Amino acid sequence: MKVLIIGSGGREHALAWKLAGSEQVERVYVAPGNGGTALEEKCENVPAGLGDPASEAGQEALAGFVRQAGIGLTVVGPEVPLAEGIVDRFRAVGLAIVGPDKKAARLEASKVFSKAFMNKYGVRAAGSRDFIDPAKALDHAKDHFSGPAPAPLVIKADGLAAGKGVVIAADLAEAETCLSSFMKDGALGAAGSSVVLEEFLEGKEVSVLAAVSVRPGSKGVIKPFVSARDHKRRFDGAQGPNTGGMGSIAPVPDFTAAAQKDFETAILQTTLKGMEAEGMDYRGFIFFGLMVKNDRCSLLEYNVRLGDPETQAVLPLSDFDFAGLCAAILDNTLEKFPLTWKAGAVCAPVAVADGYPGAYRKGDPIAVNEAALAKTGARLFIAGAEKVTDTVLRSSGGRVLAVSAWGADADQAWARAYEALGAVSFEGMAYRKDIGRESTSSP
Ligand code: AMP
Ligand code: GLY
């Protein structure tokens, strides 16, 4: 079978690698892909000019390509094409595609919709209210900050904002600035015209990715993957600005069996019941962003796709055929599909370009000491680099690559990952040294 992956980041490189490893898969196309997917065995990139997967015309062009190339399965990486109806458009012409339809994608694309869903079906989450009127939102913030020792207030833009839609306001002045920028100045366009104001939760964040097979009129299934954690802040010790993710680990050592059980009861099962009751067509992946304290989980957000960079840590632990999993999601046999996991742990720190997450340098060749890398058993997942020749890549994005290293336990995975990073270099390369060890001092 031939497969198409939509997207261009590290998550898509990990998906391409995993799907290419399937005996059922003869060729993997990636639209538009990156330098890593261009060089991966059995993989090739589809020219970006073929079509933007986030636009109607682009989706139609991609559907045409899929039919013409005889591709039997499409997997969508990022959220925007899903929110823009790529699944609906492909299915309307009989193409097999993994992902939620446009309506179900609102679980990520609209925070107002997603919070209403959580409330309606009793999915445990932070208390919140939503506002379309900036004056009323500001009044709510004033009330919130009027008490003694108020907690921060979490402000979430309703729509998709590429990671810029959540602000944790420490005081009223910050809340006022944020509300004006979102709701009055249109800093995020239409995405900020409504907001959710949410209670601040303390704890440790955990990401649970899962396979979902829910269709109107039949019993649905959600099967969780091993737990993962994204380290979002730029600097060691969780300091500095938020980023798209400075590295990930799987599984999460502090996500105990009790926490897992609580997640399944309070969040996963309630979500599944809600999806069934809403008559959703959701045959794809979901990401539960959790805050966990004393083994009690609350849901911060749904993403209607696999996480990036969590996928780069989770997929190397998977011991099942990913093309088989996609088929099971689509043909209603997910219940019987065994999700088996390798023992051990993966640590996957990300190397970023100098300046990231601000303006960053680009165009630097990436040197890899293949022999030293091979000794660690780690693999590279490219996020922001383009192919120059069959052996040379050049940085083109802020997050350039992740090394994904397996170890018998979290400590060994960590040691191997950093040894592997030592085998990679490019001008201005920077990374965190405490991925998976955030609470301890860096080495
Ligand atoms: P979201 O897009 O909803 O996951 O928010 C992005 C990030 O903001 C999360 O990964 C958390 O770090 C933080 N966050 C979101 N909601 C809350 C909350 N209610 N309490 C504390 N932190 C939050
Ligand atoms: N790692 C968080 C995300 O994929 O949005």
CSV table of C-alpha atoms and ligand atoms in Angstrom, one decimal:
chain,number,residue,atom,x,y,z
A,1,MET,CA,0.0,0.0,0.0
A,2,LYS,CA,1.0,3.6,-0.6
A,3,VAL,CA,0.5,6.2,2.1
A,4,LEU,CA,0.3,10.0,2.2
A,5,ILE,CA,1.2,12.0,5.3
A,6,ILE,CA,0.2,15.6,5.5
A,7,GLY,CA,2.5,18.0,7.3
A,8,SER,CA,6.1,19.1,7.5
A,9,GLY,CA,7.5,18.8,11.1
A,10,GLY,CA,9.2,16.4,13.4
A,11,ARG,CA,6.0,14.6,14.1
A,12,GLU,CA,5.5,13.9,10.4
A,13,HIS,CA,9.1,12.6,10.1
A,14,ALA,CA,8.4,10.2,13.0
A,15,LEU,CA,5.2,9.1,11.3
A,16,ALA,CA,6.9,8.6,8.0
A,17,TRP,CA,9.7,6.5,9.6
A,18,LYS,CA,7.2,4.4,11.5
A,19,LEU,CA,4.9,3.9,8.4
A,20,ALA,CA,7.8,3.1,6.2
A,21,GLY,CA,8.8,0.4,8.6
A,22,SER,CA,5.5,-1.4,8.0
A,23,GLU,CA,5.6,-4.5,5.7
A,24,GLN,CA,2.3,-3.4,4.3
A,25,VAL,CA,3.6,-0.1,3.1
A,26,GLU,CA,5.5,0.1,-0.2
A,27,ARG,CA,5.9,3.9,-0.4
A,28,VAL,CA,5.3,6.9,1.9
A,29,TYR,CA,4.6,10.3,0.3
A,30,VAL,CA,4.8,13.4,2.6
A,31,ALA,CA,3.1,16.7,1.7
A,32,PRO,CA,5.1,18.9,1.9
A,33,GLY,CA,7.5,17.1,4.2
A,34,ASN,CA,11.0,18.3,5.1
A,35,GLY,CA,14.6,17.4,4.6
A,36,GLY,CA,14.3,14.4,6.9
A,37,THR,CA,11.3,12.9,5.1
A,38,ALA,CA,13.1,13.5,1.8
A,39,LEU,CA,16.0,11.3,2.9
A,40,GLU,CA,14.1,8.6,4.8
A,41,GLU,CA,14.0,5.2,3.2
A,42,LYS,CA,10.9,4.4,1.2
A,43,CYS,CA,9.8,8.1,1.5
A,44,GLU,CA,9.5,11.0,-0.8
A,45,ASN,CA,8.1,14.5,-0.6
A,46,VAL,CA,5.3,15.8,-2.7
A,47,PRO,CA,6.1,19.3,-4.1
A,48,ALA,CA,4.7,22.0,-1.9
A,49,GLY,CA,3.3,23.7,-5.0
A,50,LEU,CA,0.8,20.8,-5.4
A,51,GLY,CA,-1.5,22.3,-2.9
A,52,ASP,CA,-1.9,23.8,0.5
A,53,PRO,CA,-3.6,21.2,2.7
A,54,ALA,CA,-5.3,24.0,4.7
A,55,SER,CA,-7.2,25.4,1.7
A,56,GLU,CA,-10.1,23.9,-0.2
A,57,ALA,CA,-8.3,24.1,-3.6
A,58,GLY,CA,-5.2,22.5,-2.1
A,59,GLN,CA,-7.2,19.7,-0.5
A,60,GLU,CA,-8.8,19.0,-3.8
A,61,ALA,CA,-5.4,19.0,-5.5
A,62,LEU,CA,-4.1,16.6,-2.9
A,63,ALA,CA,-7.1,14.3,-3.3
A,64,GLY,CA,-6.4,14.3,-7.0
A,65,PHE,CA,-2.8,13.3,-6.4
A,66,VAL,CA,-3.9,10.5,-4.0
A,67,ARG,CA,-6.2,9.1,-6.6
A,68,GLN,CA,-3.7,9.4,-9.5
A,69,ALA,CA,-0.8,7.8,-7.5
A,70,GLY,CA,-3.0,5.0,-6.1
A,71,ILE,CA,-2.5,6.0,-2.5
A,72,GLY,CA,-4.6,3.8,-0.1
A,73,LEU,CA,-4.3,5.7,3.1
A,74,THR,CA,-3.8,9.4,4.2
A,75,VAL,CA,-2.7,10.4,7.7
A,76,VAL,CA,-3.0,14.0,8.7
A,77,GLY,CA,-0.4,15.5,11.1
A,78,PRO,CA,-1.4,19.1,11.9
A,79,GLU,CA,-4.7,20.6,13.1
A,80,VAL,CA,-5.4,23.3,10.5
A,81,PRO,CA,-6.1,21.0,7.6
A,82,LEU,CA,-8.5,19.0,9.9
A,83,ALA,CA,-10.2,22.1,11.1
A,84,GLU,CA,-10.6,23.1,7.4
A,85,GLY,CA,-12.3,19.9,6.5
A,86,ILE,CA,-9.7,17.8,4.7
A,87,VAL,CA,-11.3,14.6,6.1
A,88,ASP,CA,-14.7,15.5,4.9
A,89,ARG,CA,-13.4,16.4,1.5
A,90,PHE,CA,-11.4,13.1,1.1
A,91,ARG,CA,-14.2,10.9,2.4
A,92,ALA,CA,-16.7,12.6,0.1
A,93,VAL,CA,-14.7,11.1,-2.8
A,94,GLY,CA,-14.2,7.7,-1.2
A,95,LEU,CA,-10.6,8.2,0.0
A,96,ALA,CA,-9.4,6.5,3.2
A,97,ILE,CA,-8.1,9.2,5.6
A,98,VAL,CA,-7.3,9.1,9.3
A,99,GLY,CA,-8.6,12.1,11.3
A,100,PRO,CA,-11.7,13.7,12.8
A,101,ASP,CA,-14.1,15.4,10.4
A,102,LYS,CA,-14.5,19.1,10.5
A,103,LYS,CA,-17.3,19.1,13.1
A,104,ALA,CA,-15.3,16.9,15.5
A,105,ALA,CA,-12.2,18.9,14.9
A,106,ARG,CA,-13.9,21.7,16.8
A,107,LEU,CA,-12.7,19.9,20.0
A,108,GLU,CA,-9.4,21.7,19.2
A,109,ALA,CA,-10.4,24.4,16.8
A,110,SER,CA,-12.8,26.1,19.3
A,111,LYS,CA,-12.0,26.4,23.0
A,112,VAL,CA,-15.6,27.5,23.6
A,113,PHE,CA,-17.0,24.4,21.9
A,114,SER,CA,-14.5,22.2,23.6
A,115,LYS,CA,-15.2,23.6,27.1
A,116,ALA,CA,-18.9,23.3,26.5
A,117,PHE,CA,-18.4,19.6,25.5
A,118,MET,CA,-16.3,18.9,28.7
A,119,ASN,CA,-19.0,20.5,30.9
A,120,LYS,CA,-21.9,18.8,29.2
A,121,TYR,CA,-20.4,15.3,29.5
A,122,GLY,CA,-18.7,15.7,32.9
A,123,VAL,CA,-15.1,15.5,31.6
A,124,ARG,CA,-13.0,16.8,34.6
A,125,ALA,CA,-11.5,20.1,33.7
A,126,ALA,CA,-10.7,23.6,35.1
A,127,GLY,CA,-13.8,25.7,35.8
A,128,SER,CA,-14.3,28.4,33.1
A,129,ARG,CA,-16.6,30.9,31.5
A,130,ASP,CA,-16.6,32.2,27.9
A,131,PHE,CA,-17.1,35.7,26.7
A,132,ILE,CA,-17.7,37.4,23.4
A,133,ASP,CA,-18.1,40.9,24.9
A,134,PRO,CA,-14.7,42.4,25.9
A,135,ALA,CA,-16.3,44.6,28.7
A,136,LYS,CA,-17.9,41.6,30.3
A,137,ALA,CA,-14.6,39.6,30.1
A,138,LEU,CA,-12.8,42.5,31.7
A,139,ASP,CA,-15.4,42.7,34.5
A,140,HIS,CA,-14.9,39.0,35.1
A,141,ALA,CA,-11.1,39.5,35.3
A,142,LYS,CA,-11.6,42.4,37.8
A,143,ASP,CA,-13.8,40.2,40.0
A,144,HIS,CA,-11.3,37.5,39.9
A,145,PHE,CA,-8.4,39.7,40.9
A,146,SER,CA,-10.3,41.6,43.6
A,147,GLY,CA,-10.0,38.9,46.3
A,148,PRO,CA,-7.1,38.4,48.6
A,149,ALA,CA,-4.0,36.6,47.1
A,150,PRO,CA,-5.8,35.8,43.8
A,151,ALA,CA,-4.4,32.9,41.6
A,152,PRO,CA,-3.4,33.7,38.0
A,153,LEU,CA,-6.2,33.8,35.5
A,154,VAL,CA,-5.9,31.6,32.3
A,155,ILE,CA,-7.0,33.4,29.2
A,156,LYS,CA,-7.7,31.3,26.1
A,157,ALA,CA,-8.5,32.6,22.7
A,158,ASP,CA,-11.4,30.6,21.2
A,159,GLY,CA,-9.8,29.8,17.8
A,160,LEU,CA,-6.6,28.2,16.5
A,161,ALA,CA,-3.6,30.5,17.2
A,162,ALA,CA,-0.5,28.4,16.5
A,163,GLY,CA,0.4,28.2,20.2
A,164,LYS,CA,-0.1,31.9,20.9
A,165,GLY,CA,-3.7,31.7,22.1
A,166,VAL,CA,-3.1,31.0,25.8
A,167,VAL,CA,-1.9,33.6,28.3
A,168,ILE,CA,-1.5,33.0,32.0
A,169,ALA,CA,-2.2,36.4,33.5
A,170,ALA,CA,-0.6,37.0,36.9
A,171,ASP,CA,-2.5,40.2,37.7
A,172,LEU,CA,-5.3,42.4,36.4
A,173,ALA,CA,-2.9,44.6,34.4
A,174,GLU,CA,-1.7,41.5,32.4
A,175,ALA,CA,-5.2,40.3,32.0
A,176,GLU,CA,-6.4,43.7,30.7
A,177,THR,CA,-3.5,43.9,28.2
A,178,CYS,CA,-4.2,40.4,26.9
A,179,LEU,CA,-8.0,40.9,26.6
A,180,SER,CA,-7.5,44.1,24.7
A,181,SER,CA,-5.0,42.6,22.4
A,182,PHE,CA,-7.1,39.4,21.7
A,183,MET,CA,-10.6,41.0,21.7
A,184,LYS,CA,-10.2,44.6,20.6
A,185,ASP,CA,-7.0,44.9,18.6
A,186,GLY,CA,-7.5,41.6,16.8
A,187,ALA,CA,-3.9,40.4,17.5
A,188,LEU,CA,-5.0,36.8,16.6
A,189,GLY,CA,-7.6,37.8,14.0
A,190,ALA,CA,-11.0,36.1,14.4
A,191,ALA,CA,-9.5,33.4,16.7
A,192,GLY,CA,-9.4,36.0,19.6
A,193,SER,CA,-12.9,37.5,19.2
A,194,SER,CA,-14.2,35.1,21.9
A,195,VAL,CA,-12.3,34.0,24.9
A,196,VAL,CA,-12.4,31.4,27.6
A,197,LEU,CA,-11.4,32.6,31.1
A,198,GLU,CA,-10.3,29.6,33.1
A,199,GLU,CA,-9.2,28.7,36.6
A,200,PHE,CA,-5.5,28.2,37.0
A,201,LEU,CA,-4.6,24.6,37.8
A,202,GLU,CA,-1.4,23.5,39.5
A,203,GLY,CA,0.4,20.2,39.0
A,204,LYS,CA,2.5,18.5,36.4
A,205,GLU,CA,1.5,18.3,32.8
A,206,VAL,CA,1.2,14.9,31.0
A,207,SER,CA,0.2,14.3,27.4
A,208,VAL,CA,-1.8,11.2,26.5
A,209,LEU,CA,-2.1,10.5,22.8
A,210,ALA,CA,-4.8,8.0,21.8
A,211,ALA,CA,-6.4,6.2,18.8
A,212,VAL,CA,-10.1,7.0,18.3
A,213,SER,CA,-12.7,5.1,16.3
A,214,VAL,CA,-16.1,6.7,16.8
A,215,ARG,CA,-18.9,6.8,14.2
A,216,PRO,CA,-22.5,7.8,14.4
A,217,GLY,CA,-24.7,5.0,15.4
A,218,SER,CA,-22.1,2.5,16.7
A,219,LYS,CA,-20.2,1.9,19.9
A,220,GLY,CA,-16.9,3.8,19.9
A,221,VAL,CA,-13.4,3.0,21.2
A,222,ILE,CA,-10.5,5.2,22.4
A,223,LYS,CA,-7.3,3.4,23.1
A,224,PRO,CA,-4.6,5.4,24.9
A,225,PHE,CA,-0.8,5.2,24.0
A,226,VAL,CA,1.9,5.3,26.6
A,227,SER,CA,2.1,8.7,28.5
A,228,ALA,CA,4.4,11.4,27.3
A,229,ARG,CA,5.6,14.8,28.4
A,230,ASP,CA,6.5,17.9,26.4
A,231,HIS,CA,8.9,20.4,27.9
A,232,LYS,CA,7.6,23.7,26.5
A,233,ARG,CA,9.8,26.4,28.1
A,234,ARG,CA,12.9,27.4,26.3
A,235,PHE,CA,15.5,27.1,29.1
A,236,ASP,CA,16.5,24.6,31.7
A,237,GLY,CA,14.5,24.4,34.8
A,238,ALA,CA,11.3,25.3,32.9
A,239,GLN,CA,12.5,28.9,32.6
A,240,GLY,CA,12.0,31.4,29.8
A,241,PRO,CA,9.4,31.8,27.0
A,242,ASN,CA,7.1,29.1,25.8
A,243,THR,CA,8.1,27.2,22.6
A,244,GLY,CA,6.6,24.6,20.3
A,245,GLY,CA,8.4,22.0,22.5
A,246,MET,CA,12.0,21.7,23.5
A,247,GLY,CA,11.8,17.9,23.9
A,248,SER,CA,9.7,15.0,25.1
A,249,ILE,CA,9.9,11.8,27.0
A,250,ALA,CA,7.8,8.7,27.2
A,251,PRO,CA,6.5,7.1,29.3
A,252,VAL,CA,6.2,9.7,32.2
A,253,PRO,CA,7.7,8.2,35.4
A,254,ASP,CA,5.4,10.3,37.7
A,255,PHE,CA,2.2,9.3,35.8
A,256,THR,CA,1.4,6.5,38.2
A,257,ALA,CA,-1.0,3.6,37.6
A,258,ALA,CA,-3.4,5.4,39.9
A,259,ALA,CA,-3.2,8.6,37.8
A,260,GLN,CA,-3.7,6.5,34.7
A,261,LYS,CA,-6.8,4.9,36.1
A,262,ASP,CA,-8.2,8.3,37.2
A,263,PHE,CA,-7.5,9.6,33.6
A,264,GLU,CA,-9.4,6.7,32.1
A,265,THR,CA,-12.4,7.1,34.3
A,266,ALA,CA,-12.7,10.9,34.7
A,267,ILE,CA,-11.5,11.9,31.2
A,268,LEU,CA,-11.2,9.2,28.6
A,269,GLN,CA,-14.5,7.4,29.3
A,270,THR,CA,-16.5,10.6,29.7
A,271,THR,CA,-15.0,11.9,26.4
A,272,LEU,CA,-16.0,8.8,24.6
A,273,LYS,CA,-19.5,8.9,25.9
A,274,GLY,CA,-19.7,12.6,24.8
A,275,MET,CA,-18.4,11.8,21.3
A,276,GLU,CA,-21.0,9.0,21.0
A,277,ALA,CA,-23.8,11.1,22.3
A,278,GLU,CA,-22.9,13.9,19.9
A,279,GLY,CA,-22.9,11.5,17.0
A,280,MET,CA,-19.4,12.5,16.0
A,281,ASP,CA,-17.5,10.9,13.2
A,282,TYR,CA,-14.0,10.7,14.7
A,283,ARG,CA,-11.7,8.2,13.2
A,284,GLY,CA,-8.2,9.4,14.0
A,285,PHE,CA,-6.0,10.4,16.9
A,286,ILE,CA,-6.6,12.6,19.9
A,287,PHE,CA,-4.3,14.3,22.4
A,288,PHE,CA,-5.4,14.8,26.0
A,289,GLY,CA,-3.4,17.6,27.6
A,290,LEU,CA,-3.6,16.8,31.3
A,291,MET,CA,-2.7,18.6,34.6
A,292,VAL,CA,-2.0,16.0,37.2
A,293,LYS,CA,-1.8,16.6,41.0
A,294,ASN,CA,-1.8,13.9,43.6
A,295,ASP,CA,-2.8,11.3,40.9
A,296,ARG,CA,-5.9,13.3,40.0
A,297,CYS,CA,-6.1,14.4,36.4
A,298,SER,CA,-7.8,17.4,34.9
A,299,LEU,CA,-8.1,18.1,31.2
A,300,LEU,CA,-6.5,21.3,29.9
A,301,GLU,CA,-7.2,20.7,26.3
A,302,TYR,CA,-7.9,18.3,23.5
A,303,ASN,CA,-5.8,18.3,20.3
A,304,VAL,CA,-7.4,16.4,17.5
A,305,ARG,CA,-4.1,15.0,16.3
A,306,LEU,CA,-0.9,13.5,17.5
A,307,GLY,CA,1.3,15.8,19.6
A,308,ASP,CA,4.5,17.3,18.5
A,309,PRO,CA,7.1,16.6,19.9
A,310,GLU,CA,5.5,13.8,21.9
A,311,THR,CA,5.1,11.6,18.8
A,312,GLN,CA,8.9,11.6,18.4
A,313,ALA,CA,9.2,9.9,21.8
A,314,VAL,CA,6.1,7.7,21.7
A,315,LEU,CA,6.3,6.1,18.2
A,316,PRO,CA,9.8,4.6,18.8
A,317,LEU,CA,8.3,2.7,21.8
A,318,SER,CA,5.4,1.3,19.8
A,319,ASP,CA,5.6,-2.4,18.9
A,320,PHE,CA,2.7,-2.6,16.5
A,321,ASP,CA,2.2,-2.0,12.8
A,322,PHE,CA,1.1,1.6,12.4
A,323,ALA,CA,-0.5,1.0,9.0
A,324,GLY,CA,-2.5,-1.8,10.7
A,325,LEU,CA,-3.6,0.6,13.5
A,326,CYS,CA,-4.8,3.1,10.9
A,327,ALA,CA,-6.8,0.4,9.1
A,328,ALA,CA,-8.3,-0.7,12.5
A,329,ILE,CA,-9.3,2.9,13.2
A,330,LEU,CA,-11.0,3.2,9.9
A,331,ASP,CA,-12.8,-0.2,9.7
A,332,ASN,CA,-14.2,-0.3,13.2
A,333,THR,CA,-11.8,-3.0,14.5
A,334,LEU,CA,-9.8,-0.8,16.9
A,335,GLU,CA,-11.3,-2.7,19.9
A,336,LYS,CA,-9.5,-5.8,18.8
A,337,PHE,CA,-6.2,-4.2,17.7
A,338,PRO,CA,-3.5,-4.9,20.3
A,339,LEU,CA,-1.4,-1.8,21.1
A,340,THR,CA,1.8,-3.3,22.4
A,341,TRP,CA,4.7,-1.2,23.7
A,342,LYS,CA,8.4,-1.9,24.1
A,343,ALA,CA,9.8,-1.9,27.6
A,344,GLY,CA,12.1,0.9,28.5
A,345,ALA,CA,11.9,4.6,27.9
A,346,VAL,CA,12.6,7.2,25.2
A,347,CYS,CA,14.1,10.7,25.7
A,348,ALA,CA,13.9,13.1,22.7
A,349,PRO,CA,15.5,16.5,23.2
A,350,VAL,CA,15.1,19.1,20.5
A,351,ALA,CA,17.9,21.1,19.0
A,352,VAL,CA,16.9,24.6,18.1
A,353,ALA,CA,18.4,27.5,16.1
A,354,ASP,CA,20.1,30.4,17.8
A,355,GLY,CA,17.4,33.0,18.7
A,356,TYR,CA,14.4,30.6,18.8
A,357,PRO,CA,11.6,31.2,19.8
A,358,GLY,CA,12.3,34.8,18.7
A,359,ALA,CA,13.8,35.6,15.3
A,360,TYR,CA,16.3,32.8,14.6
A,361,ARG,CA,19.2,32.0,12.2
A,362,LYS,CA,18.6,29.7,9.2
A,363,GLY,CA,20.6,28.1,6.5
A,364,ASP,CA,23.3,26.4,8.5
A,365,PRO,CA,24.5,23.0,7.3
A,366,ILE,CA,23.9,20.2,9.9
A,367,ALA,CA,27.0,18.0,10.6
A,368,VAL,CA,26.3,14.5,11.8
A,369,ASN,CA,28.9,12.0,13.1
A,370,GLU,CA,27.1,8.9,11.9
A,371,ALA,CA,29.4,6.5,13.7
A,372,ALA,CA,29.0,8.2,17.1
A,373,LEU,CA,25.2,8.5,16.5
A,374,ALA,CA,24.9,4.8,15.6
A,375,LYS,CA,26.6,3.9,18.9
A,376,THR,CA,23.8,5.4,20.9
A,377,GLY,CA,21.1,3.7,18.9
A,378,ALA,CA,19.3,7.1,18.7
A,379,ARG,CA,17.6,8.4,15.5
A,380,LEU,CA,17.2,11.9,14.2
A,381,PHE,CA,13.7,13.3,13.5
A,382,ILE,CA,14.1,16.4,11.4
A,383,ALA,CA,11.7,19.2,12.1
A,384,GLY,CA,13.0,22.3,10.4
A,385,ALA,CA,15.7,21.5,7.9
A,386,GLU,CA,15.8,21.1,4.1
A,387,LYS,CA,17.7,18.8,1.9
A,388,VAL,CA,20.7,20.2,0.0
A,389,THR,CA,22.2,17.0,-1.3
A,390,ASP,CA,21.6,13.3,-0.5
A,391,THR,CA,23.8,13.6,2.5
A,392,VAL,CA,23.5,17.2,3.6
A,393,LEU,CA,20.7,19.0,5.3
A,394,ARG,CA,20.5,22.8,6.1
A,395,SER,CA,18.5,24.3,9.0
A,396,SER,CA,15.3,26.1,7.9
A,397,GLY,CA,13.1,26.3,11.0
A,398,GLY,CA,13.4,27.3,14.7
A,399,ARG,CA,13.1,23.8,16.0
A,400,VAL,CA,15.6,22.0,13.7
A,401,LEU,CA,15.6,18.4,14.9
A,402,ALA,CA,15.1,15.9,17.7
A,403,VAL,CA,17.2,13.0,18.7
A,404,SER,CA,15.1,10.2,19.9
A,405,ALA,CA,17.0,7.7,22.1
A,406,TRP,CA,15.7,4.5,23.7
A,407,GLY,CA,17.1,3.2,27.0
A,408,ALA,CA,16.2,0.4,29.3
A,409,ASP,CA,15.0,3.1,31.8
A,410,ALA,CA,14.6,6.8,31.8
A,411,ASP,CA,18.1,7.4,33.0
A,412,GLN,CA,19.7,5.4,30.3
A,413,ALA,CA,17.5,7.0,27.6
A,414,TRP,CA,18.5,10.4,28.9
A,415,ALA,CA,22.2,9.6,28.8
A,416,ARG,CA,22.0,8.2,25.3
A,417,ALA,CA,20.0,11.1,24.0
A,418,TYR,CA,22.6,13.6,25.2
A,419,GLU,CA,25.4,11.5,23.9
A,420,ALA,CA,23.6,11.4,20.5
A,421,LEU,CA,23.1,15.2,20.6
A,422,GLY,CA,26.9,15.4,20.9
A,423,ALA,CA,27.1,13.7,17.5
A,424,VAL,CA,25.1,16.5,15.8
A,425,SER,CA,26.2,20.1,15.3
A,426,PHE,CA,25.2,23.2,13.4
A,427,GLU,CA,26.1,26.9,13.8
A,428,GLY,CA,24.1,28.3,16.7
A,429,MET,CA,22.7,25.0,17.8
A,430,ALA,CA,21.0,25.2,21.3
A,431,TYR,CA,19.1,22.7,23.4
A,432,ARG,CA,17.9,22.1,26.9
A,433,LYS,CA,19.9,19.7,29.0
A,434,ASP,CA,17.1,18.6,31.4
A,435,ILE,CA,14.5,17.0,29.1
A,436,GLY,CA,12.9,14.4,31.4
A,437,ARG,CA,14.7,15.8,34.4
A,438,GLU,CA,13.1,19.2,34.7
A,439,SER,CA,12.8,19.1,38.5
A,440,THR,CA,16.5,18.3,39.0
A,441,SER,CA,19.4,20.6,38.3
A,442,SER,CA,20.9,20.3,34.9
A,443,PRO,CA,24.0,18.2,34.4
B,1,AMP,P1,-3.7,24.7,26.1
B,1,AMP,O1,-3.5,25.1,24.7
B,1,AMP,O2,-5.1,24.8,26.6
B,1,AMP,O3,-3.1,23.4,26.4
B,1,AMP,O4,-2.8,25.6,26.9
B,1,AMP,C1,-1.4,25.8,26.7
B,1,AMP,C2,-0.6,25.6,27.9
B,1,AMP,O5,-1.1,26.6,28.9
B,1,AMP,C3,-0.8,24.3,28.6
B,1,AMP,O6,0.1,23.3,28.1
B,1,AMP,C4,-0.5,24.7,30.1
B,1,AMP,O7,0.9,24.8,30.3
B,1,AMP,C5,-1.1,26.0,30.2
B,1,AMP,N1,-2.5,26.0,30.7
B,1,AMP,C6,-3.6,25.9,30.0
B,1,AMP,N2,-4.7,25.9,30.8
B,1,AMP,C7,-4.2,25.9,32.0
B,1,AMP,C8,-4.9,25.9,33.3
B,1,AMP,N3,-6.2,25.9,33.4
B,1,AMP,N4,-4.1,26.0,34.4
B,1,AMP,C9,-2.7,26.1,34.3
B,1,AMP,N5,-2.1,26.1,33.1
B,1,AMP,C10,-2.8,26.0,32.0
B,2,GLY,N1,3.0,19.2,22.3
B,2,GLY,C1,1.8,19.9,22.2
B,2,GLY,C2,1.1,19.9,20.9
B,2,GLY,O1,1.4,19.1,20.1
B,2,GLY,O2,0.3,20.8,20.7
